[in-house]
Amino acid sequence: SQTIHQWPATLVQPVGSPLSLECTVEGTSNPNLYWYRQAAGRGLQLLFYSVGIGQISSEVPQNLSASRPQDRQFILSSKKLLLSDSGFYLCAWNRQRSEKLFFGSGTQLSVL
Amino acid sequence: KNEVEQSPQNLTAQEGEFITINCSYSVGISALHWLQQHPGGGIVSLFMLSSGKKKHGRLIATINIQEKHSSLHITASHPRDSAVYICAVMTGTASKLTFGTGTRLQVTL
């Protein structure tokens, strides 16, 4: 069966520090991968999506970047965190040409 | 861009009550998701609909494509149903998923 792992679950980082959130999917190959963010009091917003290794599309301009070094690994990064980067980050995946999405457990990021 | 509105934003119910959460969207879609987010943040997909009605246990989801409206019903609500319920609509490829801001449900004894 397919599973998605996302870590860490919570993270407190100072302003200006780097960030690396990791998401891996097991039990499938060539998934579409997504990073979403949920700011306090707001709905989920798509940040990045990837349809294959090394292929990253960004939906909104921001302080973050994403990479897909392996087929089932999706990494969200920042060189210098801002206060506005605080929020709940969620990784998700689906099969190519499938509309059913599977979500990770999320990372609550607090930038202080 | 698809605008997704959910109502109500907050809902308090007593155990056993029948609950309805509504979702309206502005642009034609290929599918609609109902998601459940528990305290701590993890999200579970409850339903994915493109037409008609689906039922899973005490949960029922309906969609009216012509009216661009979907409802999530919970029969015989229970405190463990307390969570945020999120409607998300999909247009075209899965990357184009627009989320509502959620309905916070609290079921009390």
PDB file of C-alpha atoms in Angstrom:
ATOM      1  CA  SER A   1       0.000   0.000   0.000  1.00  0.00           C
ATOM      2  CA  GLN A   2       1.019   3.586  -0.513  1.00  0.00           C
ATOM      3  CA  THR A   3       2.104   5.816   2.353  1.00  0.00           C
ATOM      4  CA  ILE A   4       3.350   9.350   2.649  1.00  0.00           C
ATOM      5  CA  HIS A   5       5.799  10.510   5.288  1.00  0.00           C
ATOM      6  CA  GLN A   6       6.358  14.111   6.214  1.00  0.00           C
ATOM      7  CA  TRP A   7       8.690  15.455   8.871  1.00  0.00           C
ATOM      8  CA  PRO A   8       9.206  17.087  11.217  1.00  0.00           C
ATOM      9  CA  ALA A   9       5.736  17.444  12.721  1.00  0.00           C
ATOM     10  CA  THR A  10       6.556  20.715  14.453  1.00  0.00           C
ATOM     11  CA  LEU A  11       9.405  23.141  14.031  1.00  0.00           C
ATOM     12  CA  VAL A  12      10.352  26.396  15.710  1.00  0.00           C
ATOM     13  CA  GLN A  13      12.976  28.406  13.875  1.00  0.00           C
ATOM     14  CA  PRO A  14      14.441  31.884  14.314  1.00  0.00           C
ATOM     15  CA  VAL A  15      14.055  34.510  11.615  1.00  0.00           C
ATOM     16  CA  GLY A  16      16.894  34.285   9.121  1.00  0.00           C
ATOM     17  CA  SER A  17      17.596  30.612   9.699  1.00  0.00           C
ATOM     18  CA  PRO A  18      17.397  27.998   6.912  1.00  0.00           C
ATOM     19  CA  LEU A  19      14.575  25.522   6.456  1.00  0.00           C
ATOM     20  CA  SER A  20      14.313  22.023   5.087  1.00  0.00           C
ATOM     21  CA  LEU A  21      11.085  20.017   5.191  1.00  0.00           C
ATOM     22  CA  GLU A  22      11.045  16.577   3.687  1.00  0.00           C
ATOM     23  CA  CYS A  23       8.274  14.481   2.211  1.00  0.00           C
ATOM     24  CA  THR A  24       8.598  10.954   0.889  1.00  0.00           C
ATOM     25  CA  VAL A  25       6.078   8.636  -0.707  1.00  0.00           C
ATOM     26  CA  GLU A  26       6.262   4.852  -0.589  1.00  0.00           C
ATOM     27  CA  GLY A  27       4.520   2.186  -2.591  1.00  0.00           C
ATOM     28  CA  THR A  28       4.116   4.027  -5.876  1.00  0.00           C
ATOM     29  CA  SER A  29       6.270   5.398  -8.656  1.00  0.00           C
ATOM     30  CA  ASN A  30       6.299   8.669 -10.579  1.00  0.00           C
ATOM     31  CA  PRO A  31       3.744  10.400  -8.372  1.00  0.00           C
ATOM     32  CA  ASN A  32       2.711  14.026  -8.709  1.00  0.00           C
ATOM     33  CA  LEU A  33       3.920  15.770  -5.559  1.00  0.00           C
ATOM     34  CA  TYR A  34       2.641  18.948  -3.942  1.00  0.00           C
ATOM     35  CA  TRP A  35       3.531  21.371  -1.176  1.00  0.00           C
ATOM     36  CA  TYR A  36       0.667  23.373   0.360  1.00  0.00           C
ATOM     37  CA  ARG A  37       0.705  26.005   3.085  1.00  0.00           C
ATOM     38  CA  GLN A  38      -2.071  26.974   5.457  1.00  0.00           C
ATOM     39  CA  ALA A  39      -1.517  30.334   7.097  1.00  0.00           C
ATOM     40  CA  ALA A  40      -3.408  31.029  10.314  1.00  0.00           C
ATOM     41  CA  GLY A  41      -7.099  31.579   9.606  1.00  0.00           C
ATOM     42  CA  ARG A  42      -6.736  30.958   5.897  1.00  0.00           C
ATOM     43  CA  GLY A  43      -7.328  28.104   3.483  1.00  0.00           C
ATOM     44  CA  LEU A  44      -4.662  25.853   2.040  1.00  0.00           C
ATOM     45  CA  GLN A  45      -2.654  27.370  -0.780  1.00  0.00           C
ATOM     46  CA  LEU A  46      -0.598  25.488  -3.345  1.00  0.00           C
ATOM     47  CA  LEU A  47       3.067  26.469  -3.190  1.00  0.00           C
ATOM     48  CA  PHE A  48       4.827  24.009  -5.511  1.00  0.00           C
ATOM     49  CA  TYR A  49       4.035  20.941  -7.527  1.00  0.00           C
ATOM     50  CA  SER A  50       6.180  18.433  -9.363  1.00  0.00           C
ATOM     51  CA  VAL A  51       5.275  15.934 -12.062  1.00  0.00           C
ATOM     52  CA  GLY A  52       8.724  14.309 -12.180  1.00  0.00           C
ATOM     53  CA  ILE A  53      12.302  14.332 -10.919  1.00  0.00           C
ATOM     54  CA  GLY A  54      13.817  17.788 -11.207  1.00  0.00           C
ATOM     55  CA  GLN A  55      10.542  19.295 -12.465  1.00  0.00           C
ATOM     56  CA  ILE A  56       9.207  21.965 -10.134  1.00  0.00           C
ATOM     57  CA  SER A  57       6.419  24.456 -10.757  1.00  0.00           C
ATOM     58  CA  SER A  58       5.777  27.361  -8.447  1.00  0.00           C
ATOM     59  CA  GLU A  59       2.317  28.774  -7.971  1.00  0.00           C
ATOM     60  CA  VAL A  60       3.125  31.857  -5.918  1.00  0.00           C
ATOM     61  CA  PRO A  61       6.221  34.037  -5.586  1.00  0.00           C
ATOM     62  CA  GLN A  62       7.779  33.605  -2.178  1.00  0.00           C
ATOM     63  CA  ASN A  63      10.768  33.069   0.006  1.00  0.00           C
ATOM     64  CA  LEU A  64      10.669  29.300  -0.420  1.00  0.00           C
ATOM     65  CA  SER A  65      11.974  26.811  -2.955  1.00  0.00           C
ATOM     66  CA  ALA A  66      11.312  23.161  -3.670  1.00  0.00           C
ATOM     67  CA  SER A  67      13.368  20.322  -5.048  1.00  0.00           C
ATOM     68  CA  ARG A  68      12.733  16.752  -6.120  1.00  0.00           C
ATOM     69  CA  PRO A  69      16.067  14.944  -6.029  1.00  0.00           C
ATOM     70  CA  GLN A  70      14.471  11.489  -6.245  1.00  0.00           C
ATOM     71  CA  ASP A  71      11.236  10.167  -7.719  1.00  0.00           C
ATOM     72  CA  ARG A  72       9.435   9.920  -4.392  1.00  0.00           C
ATOM     73  CA  GLN A  73      11.148  12.674  -2.427  1.00  0.00           C
ATOM     74  CA  PHE A  74       9.999  16.280  -2.298  1.00  0.00           C
ATOM     75  CA  ILE A  75      11.843  18.891  -0.263  1.00  0.00           C
ATOM     76  CA  LEU A  76      10.731  22.371   0.740  1.00  0.00           C
ATOM     77  CA  SER A  77      13.533  24.786   1.583  1.00  0.00           C
ATOM     78  CA  SER A  78      14.395  28.307   2.481  1.00  0.00           C
ATOM     79  CA  LYS A  79      17.776  29.975   2.858  1.00  0.00           C
ATOM     80  CA  LYS A  80      16.485  32.601   5.283  1.00  0.00           C
ATOM     81  CA  LEU A  81      13.122  32.284   6.992  1.00  0.00           C
ATOM     82  CA  LEU A  82      10.789  35.241   7.424  1.00  0.00           C
ATOM     83  CA  LEU A  83       8.147  35.712  10.074  1.00  0.00           C
ATOM     84  CA  SER A  84       5.535  35.422   7.330  1.00  0.00           C
ATOM     85  CA  ASP A  85       6.728  31.895   6.542  1.00  0.00           C
ATOM     86  CA  SER A  86       5.023  30.650   9.705  1.00  0.00           C
ATOM     87  CA  GLY A  87       2.174  28.275   9.023  1.00  0.00           C
ATOM     88  CA  PHE A  88       1.134  24.714   8.484  1.00  0.00           C
ATOM     89  CA  TYR A  89       2.862  22.981   5.588  1.00  0.00           C
ATOM     90  CA  LEU A  90       1.313  19.977   3.972  1.00  0.00           C
ATOM     91  CA  CYS A  91       2.731  17.569   1.442  1.00  0.00           C
ATOM     92  CA  ALA A  92       0.434  15.619  -0.853  1.00  0.00           C
ATOM     93  CA  TRP A  93       0.624  13.244  -3.790  1.00  0.00           C
ATOM     94  CA  ASN A  94      -1.516  11.656  -6.436  1.00  0.00           C
ATOM     95  CA  ARG A  95      -1.020   9.270  -9.308  1.00  0.00           C
ATOM     96  CA  GLN A  96      -0.574  10.674 -12.767  1.00  0.00           C
ATOM     97  CA  ARG A  97      -3.989  11.407 -14.325  1.00  0.00           C
ATOM     98  CA  SER A  98      -5.774  10.625 -11.044  1.00  0.00           C
ATOM     99  CA  GLU A  99      -7.751  13.204  -9.116  1.00  0.00           C
ATOM    100  CA  LYS A 100      -7.540  11.431  -5.754  1.00  0.00           C
ATOM    101  CA  LEU A 101      -5.098  13.155  -3.443  1.00  0.00           C
ATOM    102  CA  PHE A 102      -3.310  11.715  -0.416  1.00  0.00           C
ATOM    103  CA  PHE A 103      -2.026  14.038   2.278  1.00  0.00           C
ATOM    104  CA  GLY A 104       0.877  13.906   4.694  1.00  0.00           C
ATOM    105  CA  SER A 105       0.471  14.667   8.373  1.00  0.00           C
ATOM    106  CA  GLY A 106       1.808  18.185   8.037  1.00  0.00           C
ATOM    107  CA  THR A 107       4.468  20.357   9.640  1.00  0.00           C
ATOM    108  CA  GLN A 108       3.585  23.242  11.931  1.00  0.00           C
ATOM    109  CA  LEU A 109       6.305  25.850  11.420  1.00  0.00           C
ATOM    110  CA  SER A 110       6.696  28.771  13.785  1.00  0.00           C
ATOM    111  CA  VAL A 111       9.219  31.433  12.845  1.00  0.00           C
ATOM    112  CA  LEU A 112      10.110  33.639  15.796  1.00  0.00           C
TER     113      LEU A 112
ATOM    114  CA  LYS B   1      -9.727  31.476 -10.607  1.00  0.00           C
ATOM    115  CA  ASN B   2     -12.235  29.378  -8.725  1.00  0.00           C
ATOM    116  CA  GLU B   3     -13.724  30.949  -5.612  1.00  0.00           C
ATOM    117  CA  VAL B   4     -14.725  28.418  -2.982  1.00  0.00           C
ATOM    118  CA  GLU B   5     -17.021  29.406  -0.148  1.00  0.00           C
ATOM    119  CA  GLN B   6     -18.008  27.251   2.768  1.00  0.00           C
ATOM    120  CA  SER B   7     -20.768  27.763   5.274  1.00  0.00           C
ATOM    121  CA  PRO B   8     -21.037  27.918   8.136  1.00  0.00           C
ATOM    122  CA  GLN B   9     -17.532  28.886   9.258  1.00  0.00           C
ATOM    123  CA  ASN B  10     -18.180  27.534  12.735  1.00  0.00           C
ATOM    124  CA  LEU B  11     -20.726  25.013  13.899  1.00  0.00           C
ATOM    125  CA  THR B  12     -21.549  23.678  17.320  1.00  0.00           C
ATOM    126  CA  ALA B  13     -23.864  20.711  17.645  1.00  0.00           C
ATOM    127  CA  GLN B  14     -24.992  18.316  20.323  1.00  0.00           C
ATOM    128  CA  GLU B  15     -24.258  14.643  20.043  1.00  0.00           C
ATOM    129  CA  GLY B  16     -26.775  12.926  17.829  1.00  0.00           C
ATOM    130  CA  GLU B  17     -27.668  15.943  15.715  1.00  0.00           C
ATOM    131  CA  PHE B  18     -27.760  15.883  11.922  1.00  0.00           C
ATOM    132  CA  ILE B  19     -25.144  18.227  10.505  1.00  0.00           C
ATOM    133  CA  THR B  20     -24.866  19.876   7.116  1.00  0.00           C
ATOM    134  CA  ILE B  21     -21.876  21.789   5.785  1.00  0.00           C
ATOM    135  CA  ASN B  22     -22.168  23.589   2.471  1.00  0.00           C
ATOM    136  CA  CYS B  23     -19.684  24.436  -0.252  1.00  0.00           C
ATOM    137  CA  SER B  24     -20.207  26.646  -3.289  1.00  0.00           C
ATOM    138  CA  TYR B  25     -17.778  27.343  -6.093  1.00  0.00           C
ATOM    139  CA  SER B  26     -17.731  29.721  -8.999  1.00  0.00           C
ATOM    140  CA  VAL B  27     -16.197  27.855 -11.932  1.00  0.00           C
ATOM    141  CA  GLY B  28     -16.922  24.434 -13.413  1.00  0.00           C
ATOM    142  CA  ILE B  29     -14.826  21.682 -11.895  1.00  0.00           C
ATOM    143  CA  SER B  30     -13.633  18.172 -12.637  1.00  0.00           C
ATOM    144  CA  ALA B  31     -13.920  16.969  -9.033  1.00  0.00           C
ATOM    145  CA  LEU B  32     -14.610  18.123  -5.506  1.00  0.00           C
ATOM    146  CA  HIS B  33     -12.940  16.868  -2.347  1.00  0.00           C
ATOM    147  CA  TRP B  34     -14.211  16.892   1.207  1.00  0.00           C
ATOM    148  CA  LEU B  35     -11.354  16.769   3.679  1.00  0.00           C
ATOM    149  CA  GLN B  36     -11.207  16.425   7.451  1.00  0.00           C
ATOM    150  CA  GLN B  37      -8.519  18.156   9.478  1.00  0.00           C
ATOM    151  CA  HIS B  38      -8.129  17.204  13.124  1.00  0.00           C
ATOM    152  CA  PRO B  39      -6.383  19.264  15.810  1.00  0.00           C
ATOM    153  CA  GLY B  40      -2.678  18.804  15.155  1.00  0.00           C
ATOM    154  CA  GLY B  41      -3.292  19.394  11.470  1.00  0.00           C
ATOM    155  CA  GLY B  42      -3.299  16.034   9.713  1.00  0.00           C
ATOM    156  CA  ILE B  43      -5.717  15.938   6.804  1.00  0.00           C
ATOM    157  CA  VAL B  44      -7.734  12.971   5.682  1.00  0.00           C
ATOM    158  CA  SER B  45      -9.594  12.791   2.419  1.00  0.00           C
ATOM    159  CA  LEU B  46     -13.227  11.839   3.095  1.00  0.00           C
ATOM    160  CA  PHE B  47     -14.739  11.955  -0.360  1.00  0.00           C
ATOM    161  CA  MET B  48     -13.963  12.808  -3.913  1.00  0.00           C
ATOM    162  CA  LEU B  49     -17.030  13.605  -6.025  1.00  0.00           C
ATOM    163  CA  SER B  50     -17.649  14.497  -9.607  1.00  0.00           C
ATOM    164  CA  SER B  51     -21.410  13.890  -9.605  1.00  0.00           C
ATOM    165  CA  GLY B  52     -24.272  12.593  -7.502  1.00  0.00           C
ATOM    166  CA  LYS B  53     -23.848  11.302  -4.003  1.00  0.00           C
ATOM    167  CA  LYS B  54     -21.473   9.204  -1.937  1.00  0.00           C
ATOM    168  CA  LYS B  55     -21.920   7.619   1.485  1.00  0.00           C
ATOM    169  CA  HIS B  56     -19.396   6.290   3.938  1.00  0.00           C
ATOM    170  CA  GLY B  57     -20.701   5.267   7.326  1.00  0.00           C
ATOM    171  CA  ARG B  58     -22.416   8.279   8.887  1.00  0.00           C
ATOM    172  CA  LEU B  59     -21.036  10.656   6.278  1.00  0.00           C
ATOM    173  CA  ILE B  60     -22.863  11.581   3.090  1.00  0.00           C
ATOM    174  CA  ALA B  61     -21.596  13.927   0.395  1.00  0.00           C
ATOM    175  CA  THR B  62     -23.655  15.291  -2.462  1.00  0.00           C
ATOM    176  CA  ILE B  63     -22.843  17.507  -5.378  1.00  0.00           C
ATOM    177  CA  ASN B  64     -24.990  19.469  -7.824  1.00  0.00           C
ATOM    178  CA  ILE B  65     -22.842  20.314 -10.821  1.00  0.00           C
ATOM    179  CA  GLN B  66     -25.391  22.661 -12.391  1.00  0.00           C
ATOM    180  CA  GLU B  67     -25.747  24.708  -9.223  1.00  0.00           C
ATOM    181  CA  LYS B  68     -22.017  24.501  -8.386  1.00  0.00           C
ATOM    182  CA  HIS B  69     -22.792  23.361  -4.879  1.00  0.00           C
ATOM    183  CA  SER B  70     -21.886  20.471  -2.616  1.00  0.00           C
ATOM    184  CA  SER B  71     -22.978  19.447   0.855  1.00  0.00           C
ATOM    185  CA  LEU B  72     -21.429  17.236   3.489  1.00  0.00           C
ATOM    186  CA  HIS B  73     -23.858  15.635   5.922  1.00  0.00           C
ATOM    187  CA  ILE B  74     -23.069  13.884   9.175  1.00  0.00           C
ATOM    188  CA  THR B  75     -25.825  11.760  10.667  1.00  0.00           C
ATOM    189  CA  ALA B  76     -25.957  10.985  14.408  1.00  0.00           C
ATOM    190  CA  SER B  77     -23.001  13.275  15.122  1.00  0.00           C
ATOM    191  CA  HIS B  78     -20.486  12.302  17.779  1.00  0.00           C
ATOM    192  CA  PRO B  79     -17.807  14.273  19.656  1.00  0.00           C
ATOM    193  CA  ARG B  80     -15.136  12.430  17.671  1.00  0.00           C
ATOM    194  CA  ASP B  81     -16.520  14.157  14.558  1.00  0.00           C
ATOM    195  CA  SER B  82     -15.177  17.439  15.932  1.00  0.00           C
ATOM    196  CA  ALA B  83     -12.722  18.724  13.351  1.00  0.00           C
ATOM    197  CA  VAL B  84     -12.343  21.223  10.552  1.00  0.00           C
ATOM    198  CA  TYR B  85     -14.026  20.141   7.346  1.00  0.00           C
ATOM    199  CA  ILE B  86     -12.572  21.521   4.151  1.00  0.00           C
ATOM    200  CA  CYS B  87     -14.030  21.618   0.683  1.00  0.00           C
ATOM    201  CA  ALA B  88     -11.546  21.665  -2.197  1.00  0.00           C
ATOM    202  CA  VAL B  89     -12.340  21.863  -5.890  1.00  0.00           C
ATOM    203  CA  MET B  90     -10.257  20.589  -8.727  1.00  0.00           C
ATOM    204  CA  THR B  91     -10.175  22.160 -12.145  1.00  0.00           C
ATOM    205  CA  GLY B  92      -8.297  20.307 -14.837  1.00  0.00           C
ATOM    206  CA  THR B  93      -5.148  18.708 -13.457  1.00  0.00           C
ATOM    207  CA  ALA B  94      -4.700  17.918  -9.793  1.00  0.00           C
ATOM    208  CA  SER B  95      -2.351  20.836  -9.341  1.00  0.00           C
ATOM    209  CA  LYS B  96      -5.221  23.274  -9.744  1.00  0.00           C
ATOM    210  CA  LEU B  97      -6.867  22.577  -6.419  1.00  0.00           C
ATOM    211  CA  THR B  98      -8.623  25.468  -4.678  1.00  0.00           C
ATOM    212  CA  PHE B  99      -9.515  25.103  -1.027  1.00  0.00           C
ATOM    213  CA  GLY B 100     -12.250  26.634   1.036  1.00  0.00           C
ATOM    214  CA  THR B 101     -11.294  28.087   4.409  1.00  0.00           C
ATOM    215  CA  GLY B 102     -13.010  25.270   6.253  1.00  0.00           C
ATOM    216  CA  THR B 103     -15.868  24.745   8.677  1.00  0.00           C
ATOM    217  CA  ARG B 104     -14.924  24.194  12.291  1.00  0.00           C
ATOM    218  CA  LEU B 105     -17.294  21.651  13.839  1.00  0.00           C
ATOM    219  CA  GLN B 106     -17.576  21.075  17.560  1.00  0.00           C
ATOM    220  CA  VAL B 107     -19.846  18.281  18.739  1.00  0.00           C
ATOM    221  CA  THR B 108     -20.628  18.287  22.430  1.00  0.00           C
ATOM    222  CA  LEU B 109     -22.114  15.650  24.720  1.00  0.00           C
TER     223      LEU B 109
END
